[in-house]
Coordinates of C-alpha atoms in Angstrom, one line a residue:
X1 CA 84.4 58.6 113.8
X2 CA 83.3 56.8 110.6
X3 CA 82.0 53.7 112.6
X4 CA 80.5 55.8 115.4
X5 CA 78.6 58.2 113.0
X6 CA 77.3 55.2 111.0
X7 CA 76.0 53.5 114.1
X8 CA 74.5 56.8 115.3
X9 CA 72.7 57.2 112.0
X10 CA 71.2 53.7 112.3
X11 CA 70.0 54.5 115.8
X12 CA 68.4 57.8 114.7
X13 CA 66.7 56.1 111.7
X14 CA 65.2 53.5 114.1
X15 CA 64.0 56.2 116.5
X16 CA 62.5 58.1 113.6
X17 CA 60.8 54.9 112.3
X18 CA 59.3 54.1 115.7
X19 CA 57.9 57.7 116.0
X20 CA 56.5 57.4 112.5
X21 CA 54.7 54.1 113.5
X22 CA 53.0 56.0 116.4
X23 CA 51.9 58.8 114.0
X24 CA 51.1 56.8 110.8
X25 CA 51.5 53.0 110.9
X26 CA 51.9 52.7 107.1
X27 CA 54.6 55.4 107.0
X28 CA 56.2 53.9 110.1
X29 CA 56.5 50.4 108.5
X30 CA 58.1 52.0 105.4
X31 CA 60.6 53.8 107.6
X32 CA 61.3 50.6 109.6
X33 CA 62.1 48.9 106.3
X34 CA 64.6 51.7 105.4
X35 CA 66.1 51.5 108.8
X36 CA 66.6 47.7 108.4
X37 CA 68.2 48.3 105.0
X38 CA 70.6 50.8 106.6
X39 CA 71.6 48.2 109.1
X40 CA 72.3 45.8 106.3
X41 CA 74.4 48.4 104.6
X42 CA 76.6 48.7 107.6
X43 CA 77.5 45.0 107.5
X44 CA 77.9 45.0 103.7
X45 CA 80.0 48.2 103.7
X46 CA 82.3 47.3 106.6
X47 CA 85.1 46.2 104.3
X48 CA 85.1 49.7 102.6
X49 CA 85.5 51.6 105.9
X50 CA 89.4 51.4 105.9
X51 CA 89.5 52.9 102.4
X52 CA 87.1 55.7 103.5
X53 CA 89.3 56.2 106.5
X54 CA 92.4 56.7 104.3
X55 CA 90.5 59.2 102.1
X56 CA 89.1 61.2 105.0
X57 CA 92.4 61.4 106.7
X58 CA 94.2 62.5 103.5
X59 CA 91.6 65.2 102.8
X60 CA 91.7 66.6 106.3
X61 CA 95.5 66.6 106.2
X62 CA 95.6 68.4 102.9
X63 CA 93.0 70.8 104.2
X64 CA 95.7 72.2 106.5
X65 CA 97.8 73.0 103.4
X66 CA 94.8 74.7 101.6
X67 CA 93.3 76.2 104.7
X68 CA 94.3 79.8 103.7
X69 CA 92.7 79.4 100.2
X70 CA 89.5 77.7 101.7
X71 CA 89.3 80.4 104.4
X72 CA 89.7 83.1 101.8
X73 CA 86.9 81.7 99.7
X74 CA 84.6 81.5 102.7
X75 CA 85.6 85.0 103.8
X76 CA 84.7 86.4 100.3
X77 CA 81.5 84.5 100.3
X78 CA 80.5 85.8 103.7
X79 CA 81.3 89.4 102.7
X80 CA 79.3 89.0 99.5
X81 CA 76.4 87.4 101.4
X82 CA 76.3 90.3 103.9
X83 CA 76.3 93.0 101.2
X84 CA 73.8 91.2 99.0
X85 CA 71.4 90.4 101.9
X86 CA 71.5 94.0 103.2
X87 CA 71.0 95.4 99.8
X88 CA 68.0 93.2 99.1
X89 CA 66.4 94.2 102.4
X90 CA 67.0 97.9 101.9
X91 CA 65.7 97.8 98.4
X92 CA 62.6 95.9 99.3
X93 CA 61.9 98.6 101.9
X94 CA 62.6 101.4 99.4
X95 CA 60.4 99.8 96.7
X96 CA 57.6 99.3 99.3
X97 CA 57.7 102.9 100.4
X98 CA 58.0 104.2 96.8
X99 CA 54.9 102.2 95.9
X100 CA 52.9 103.8 98.7
X101 CA 54.0 107.3 97.6
X102 CA 53.2 106.5 94.0
X103 CA 49.7 105.4 95.0
X104 CA 49.3 108.7 96.8
X105 CA 50.5 110.6 93.7
X106 CA 48.3 108.9 91.2
X107 CA 45.3 107.8 93.3
X108 CA 45.2 110.2 96.2
X109 CA 42.5 112.8 96.2
X110 CA 42.8 116.0 98.2
X111 CA 39.7 117.2 100.0
X112 CA 39.3 120.9 99.3
X113 CA 39.7 123.2 102.3
X114 CA 41.3 120.4 104.5
X115 CA 44.7 118.8 104.8
X116 CA 43.2 115.3 104.4
X117 CA 44.2 113.1 101.6
X118 CA 42.0 110.2 100.6
X119 CA 43.5 107.2 98.7
X120 CA 41.0 105.1 96.8
X121 CA 43.1 102.0 97.3
X122 CA 42.7 99.8 100.3
X123 CA 45.8 98.8 102.3
X124 CA 48.3 100.5 99.8
X125 CA 51.3 99.6 102.0
X126 CA 50.5 95.9 102.1
X127 CA 49.8 95.8 98.4
X128 CA 53.1 97.6 97.7
X129 CA 55.0 95.2 99.9
X130 CA 53.4 92.2 98.1
X131 CA 54.6 93.6 94.8
X132 CA 58.0 94.2 96.2
X133 CA 58.5 90.6 97.3
X134 CA 56.7 89.0 94.3
X135 CA 56.7 90.5 90.8
X136 CA 59.4 93.1 91.5
X137 CA 61.6 90.8 93.6
X138 CA 63.7 89.5 90.7
X139 CA 64.5 93.1 89.7
X140 CA 65.4 93.9 93.3
X141 CA 67.7 90.9 93.5
X142 CA 69.4 91.7 90.2
X143 CA 70.1 95.3 91.1
X144 CA 71.3 94.3 94.6
X145 CA 73.6 91.7 93.0
X146 CA 75.4 94.4 91.0
X147 CA 76.1 96.6 94.0
X148 CA 77.0 93.6 96.2
X149 CA 79.7 92.5 93.7
X150 CA 81.2 96.0 93.5
X151 CA 81.1 96.3 97.3
X152 CA 82.8 92.9 97.8
X153 CA 85.6 93.8 95.3
X154 CA 86.1 97.1 97.1
X155 CA 86.5 95.3 100.5
X156 CA 89.0 92.9 98.9
X157 CA 91.0 95.8 97.4
X158 CA 91.1 97.5 100.8
X159 CA 92.3 94.3 102.4
X160 CA 95.0 93.9 99.7
X161 CA 96.1 97.5 100.3
X162 CA 96.5 96.9 104.0
X163 CA 98.4 93.7 103.6
X164 CA 100.7 95.3 101.0
X165 CA 101.4 98.2 103.4
X166 CA 102.3 95.7 106.2
X167 CA 104.7 94.0 103.8
X168 CA 106.2 97.3 102.6
X169 CA 105.1 96.5 99.0
X170 CA 104.4 100.1 98.1
X171 CA 103.7 99.5 94.4
X172 CA 101.0 97.0 95.2
X173 CA 99.6 99.2 97.9
X174 CA 99.4 102.1 95.4
X175 CA 97.6 100.0 92.8
X176 CA 95.2 98.6 95.4
X177 CA 94.5 102.1 96.7
X178 CA 93.6 103.3 93.2
X179 CA 91.4 100.3 92.6
X180 CA 89.7 100.8 95.9
X181 CA 89.0 104.5 95.1
X182 CA 87.6 103.6 91.6
X183 CA 85.4 100.9 93.0
X184 CA 84.2 103.2 95.8
X185 CA 83.1 105.8 93.2
X186 CA 81.4 103.1 91.1
X187 CA 79.7 101.8 94.3
X188 CA 78.4 105.3 95.2
X189 CA 77.2 105.9 91.7
X190 CA 75.3 102.6 91.4
X191 CA 73.7 103.1 94.8
X192 CA 72.5 106.5 93.9
X193 CA 71.4 105.3 90.4
X194 CA 69.6 102.3 92.0
X195 CA 67.4 104.6 94.1
X196 CA 65.7 106.0 91.0
X197 CA 65.9 102.7 89.1
X198 CA 64.0 100.9 91.9
X199 CA 61.6 103.8 92.1
X200 CA 60.7 103.1 88.4
X201 CA 60.3 99.5 89.4
X202 CA 58.0 100.4 92.2
X203 CA 55.8 102.8 90.2
X204 CA 55.4 101.0 86.9
X205 CA 56.5 97.4 87.7
X206 CA 59.3 97.5 85.1
X207 CA 62.2 95.0 84.9
X208 CA 65.5 96.3 86.3
X209 CA 67.0 96.6 82.9
X210 CA 64.1 98.7 81.5
X211 CA 64.0 100.7 84.7
X212 CA 67.8 101.4 84.4
X213 CA 67.3 102.6 80.8
X214 CA 64.5 104.9 81.7
X215 CA 66.4 106.1 84.7
X216 CA 69.4 106.9 82.5
X217 CA 67.1 108.9 80.2
X218 CA 65.8 110.7 83.3
X219 CA 69.3 111.4 84.5
X220 CA 70.3 112.9 81.2
X221 CA 67.3 115.2 81.2
X222 CA 66.9 116.0 84.9
X223 CA 70.0 114.5 86.6
X224 CA 71.5 117.7 87.9
X225 CA 68.2 118.9 89.2
X226 CA 67.7 115.5 91.0
X227 CA 71.2 115.8 92.6
X228 CA 70.5 119.4 93.7
X229 CA 67.1 118.4 95.2
X230 CA 68.6 115.4 97.0
X231 CA 71.4 117.5 98.5
X232 CA 69.1 120.2 99.7
X233 CA 66.8 117.8 101.4
X234 CA 69.7 115.6 102.5
X235 CA 71.1 118.6 104.5
X236 CA 67.8 118.8 106.4
X237 CA 67.8 115.1 107.1
X238 CA 71.5 115.2 108.2
X239 CA 71.0 118.0 110.6
X240 CA 67.8 116.3 111.8
X241 CA 69.7 113.2 112.6
X242 CA 72.2 115.1 114.6
X243 CA 69.5 117.1 116.4
X244 CA 67.5 114.0 117.4
X245 CA 70.7 112.2 118.4
X246 CA 71.8 115.1 120.5
X247 CA 68.4 115.4 122.2
X248 CA 68.4 111.7 123.0
X249 CA 71.9 112.0 124.4
X250 CA 70.9 114.9 126.7
X251 CA 67.8 113.1 127.9
X252 CA 69.8 109.9 128.5
X253 CA 72.5 111.8 130.5
X254 CA 69.8 113.6 132.5
X255 CA 68.0 110.3 133.4
X256 CA 71.3 108.7 134.2
X257 CA 72.3 111.6 136.5
X258 CA 68.9 111.5 138.3
X259 CA 69.1 107.7 138.6
X260 CA 72.6 107.9 140.1
X261 CA 71.6 110.6 142.6
X262 CA 68.2 109.4 143.8
X263 CA 67.8 105.7 143.1
X264 CA 71.1 104.0 143.6
X265 CA 71.8 102.7 147.1
X266 CA 75.5 101.9 146.6
X267 CA 76.7 105.3 145.4
X268 CA 76.4 107.3 142.2
X269 CA 77.4 106.7 138.6
X270 CA 80.7 108.2 137.6
X271 CA 80.8 111.0 135.0
X272 CA 82.5 108.6 132.5
X273 CA 79.7 106.1 132.7
X274 CA 77.1 108.9 132.2
X275 CA 79.0 110.1 129.1
X276 CA 79.0 106.5 127.8
X277 CA 75.3 106.4 128.3
X278 CA 75.0 109.7 126.4
X279 CA 77.0 108.4 123.5
X280 CA 74.8 105.3 123.3
X281 CA 71.7 107.5 123.4
X282 CA 73.1 109.6 120.6
X283 CA 73.7 106.5 118.4
X284 CA 70.2 105.2 119.2
X285 CA 68.6 108.5 118.4
X286 CA 70.4 108.7 115.0
X287 CA 69.4 105.2 114.1
X288 CA 65.8 105.9 115.1
X289 CA 65.7 109.0 112.9
X290 CA 67.3 107.0 110.0
X291 CA 64.0 105.1 109.8
X292 CA 62.1 108.4 109.2
X293 CA 64.9 109.6 106.9
X294 CA 64.5 106.4 104.8
X295 CA 60.8 107.1 104.3
X296 CA 61.4 110.7 103.4
X297 CA 64.2 109.9 100.9
X298 CA 62.1 107.3 99.2
X299 CA 59.2 109.7 99.1
X300 CA 61.3 112.5 97.6
X301 CA 62.7 110.2 94.9
X302 CA 59.3 108.8 94.1
X303 CA 57.6 112.3 93.9
X304 CA 60.5 113.6 91.7
X305 CA 60.2 110.6 89.3
X306 CA 56.4 110.9 89.1
X307 CA 56.6 114.6 88.3
X308 CA 59.2 114.0 85.6
X309 CA 57.3 111.0 84.1
X310 CA 53.7 112.2 84.4
X311 CA 53.2 115.7 85.7
X312 CA 49.7 115.9 84.4
X313 CA 48.5 113.2 86.9
X314 CA 49.2 115.6 89.7
X315 CA 47.1 118.3 88.1
X316 CA 44.2 115.8 88.0
X317 CA 44.4 114.4 91.5
X318 CA 45.8 117.4 93.5
X319 CA 45.3 120.7 91.7
X320 CA 46.3 122.8 94.7
X321 CA 49.7 121.0 95.0
X322 CA 50.0 121.2 91.2
X323 CA 49.8 125.0 91.4
X324 CA 52.4 125.1 94.1
X325 CA 54.8 122.9 92.1
X326 CA 54.2 125.0 89.0
X327 CA 54.9 128.3 90.9
X328 CA 58.1 127.0 92.5
X329 CA 59.5 124.8 89.7
X330 CA 57.8 125.8 86.4
X331 CA 60.2 123.9 84.1
X332 CA 59.3 120.5 85.5
X333 CA 55.7 120.7 84.5
X334 CA 56.3 121.5 80.8

């Protein structure tokens, strides 16, 4: 393998040099020189190949001994990468949407007598997305890192609990179960906290640490109200997801039934297959509605933060909405 890969590298270098000559003669000549030097290296380094062979063989042999440890490290890294990447993507989306709603709150003008809202900022979504992936991206990554670490530790605690249960190690299983429960509570708390922290980042362009401090101040002043508000609206979105999923399932089953009766030449679909189609339709419907729910959740959080931070801005830009907010929730405007 050592000799074969070395020779293959020489051949690839020569091919690359020939292609470079056709594109740029000067660059091609330089690459030919490097290819020639690599050929010389093979002849000068042949005496070291036996030693490299011993080292490679020793390492690969020991790798069987350490395969569990190496595999465990890779497993942890993959879990962390999965959580971190998904958190970054979700938070970029949230910050983008929150920036759009903040633009509507501070810069939107309601035309009297109509339902039309004019925003005096061109392409607010694109500009909000640009801020999310540039000036606010460091804050997004830092906040995502915290939740990714906690999520990874929770998964490891769950795995330890399952392995301890299989080995009848009940003490370790109990400890791991308690640790998993604590980490799960911390994970849920940070995720909920991050929604409002990243909303502060989207609205004012703050760093994550400053946004976290301001969010904590907001939670101490209006935390219970935010939770109540989120739960009330969350019920609507939850039932909405079920309704859309159910409607999608019914339509899917109906289409499958019609398809099986009128369009199939080799018979009809069984009821079990139609039910499976319906379940798939239900899942697709719920996932589709989750996109809408994400927008609504981000908009609700942004509007709540804007009202708490600067209620007077709403009175200037949308006086009719201001009156409705003051009538339904007078304490938030004082």
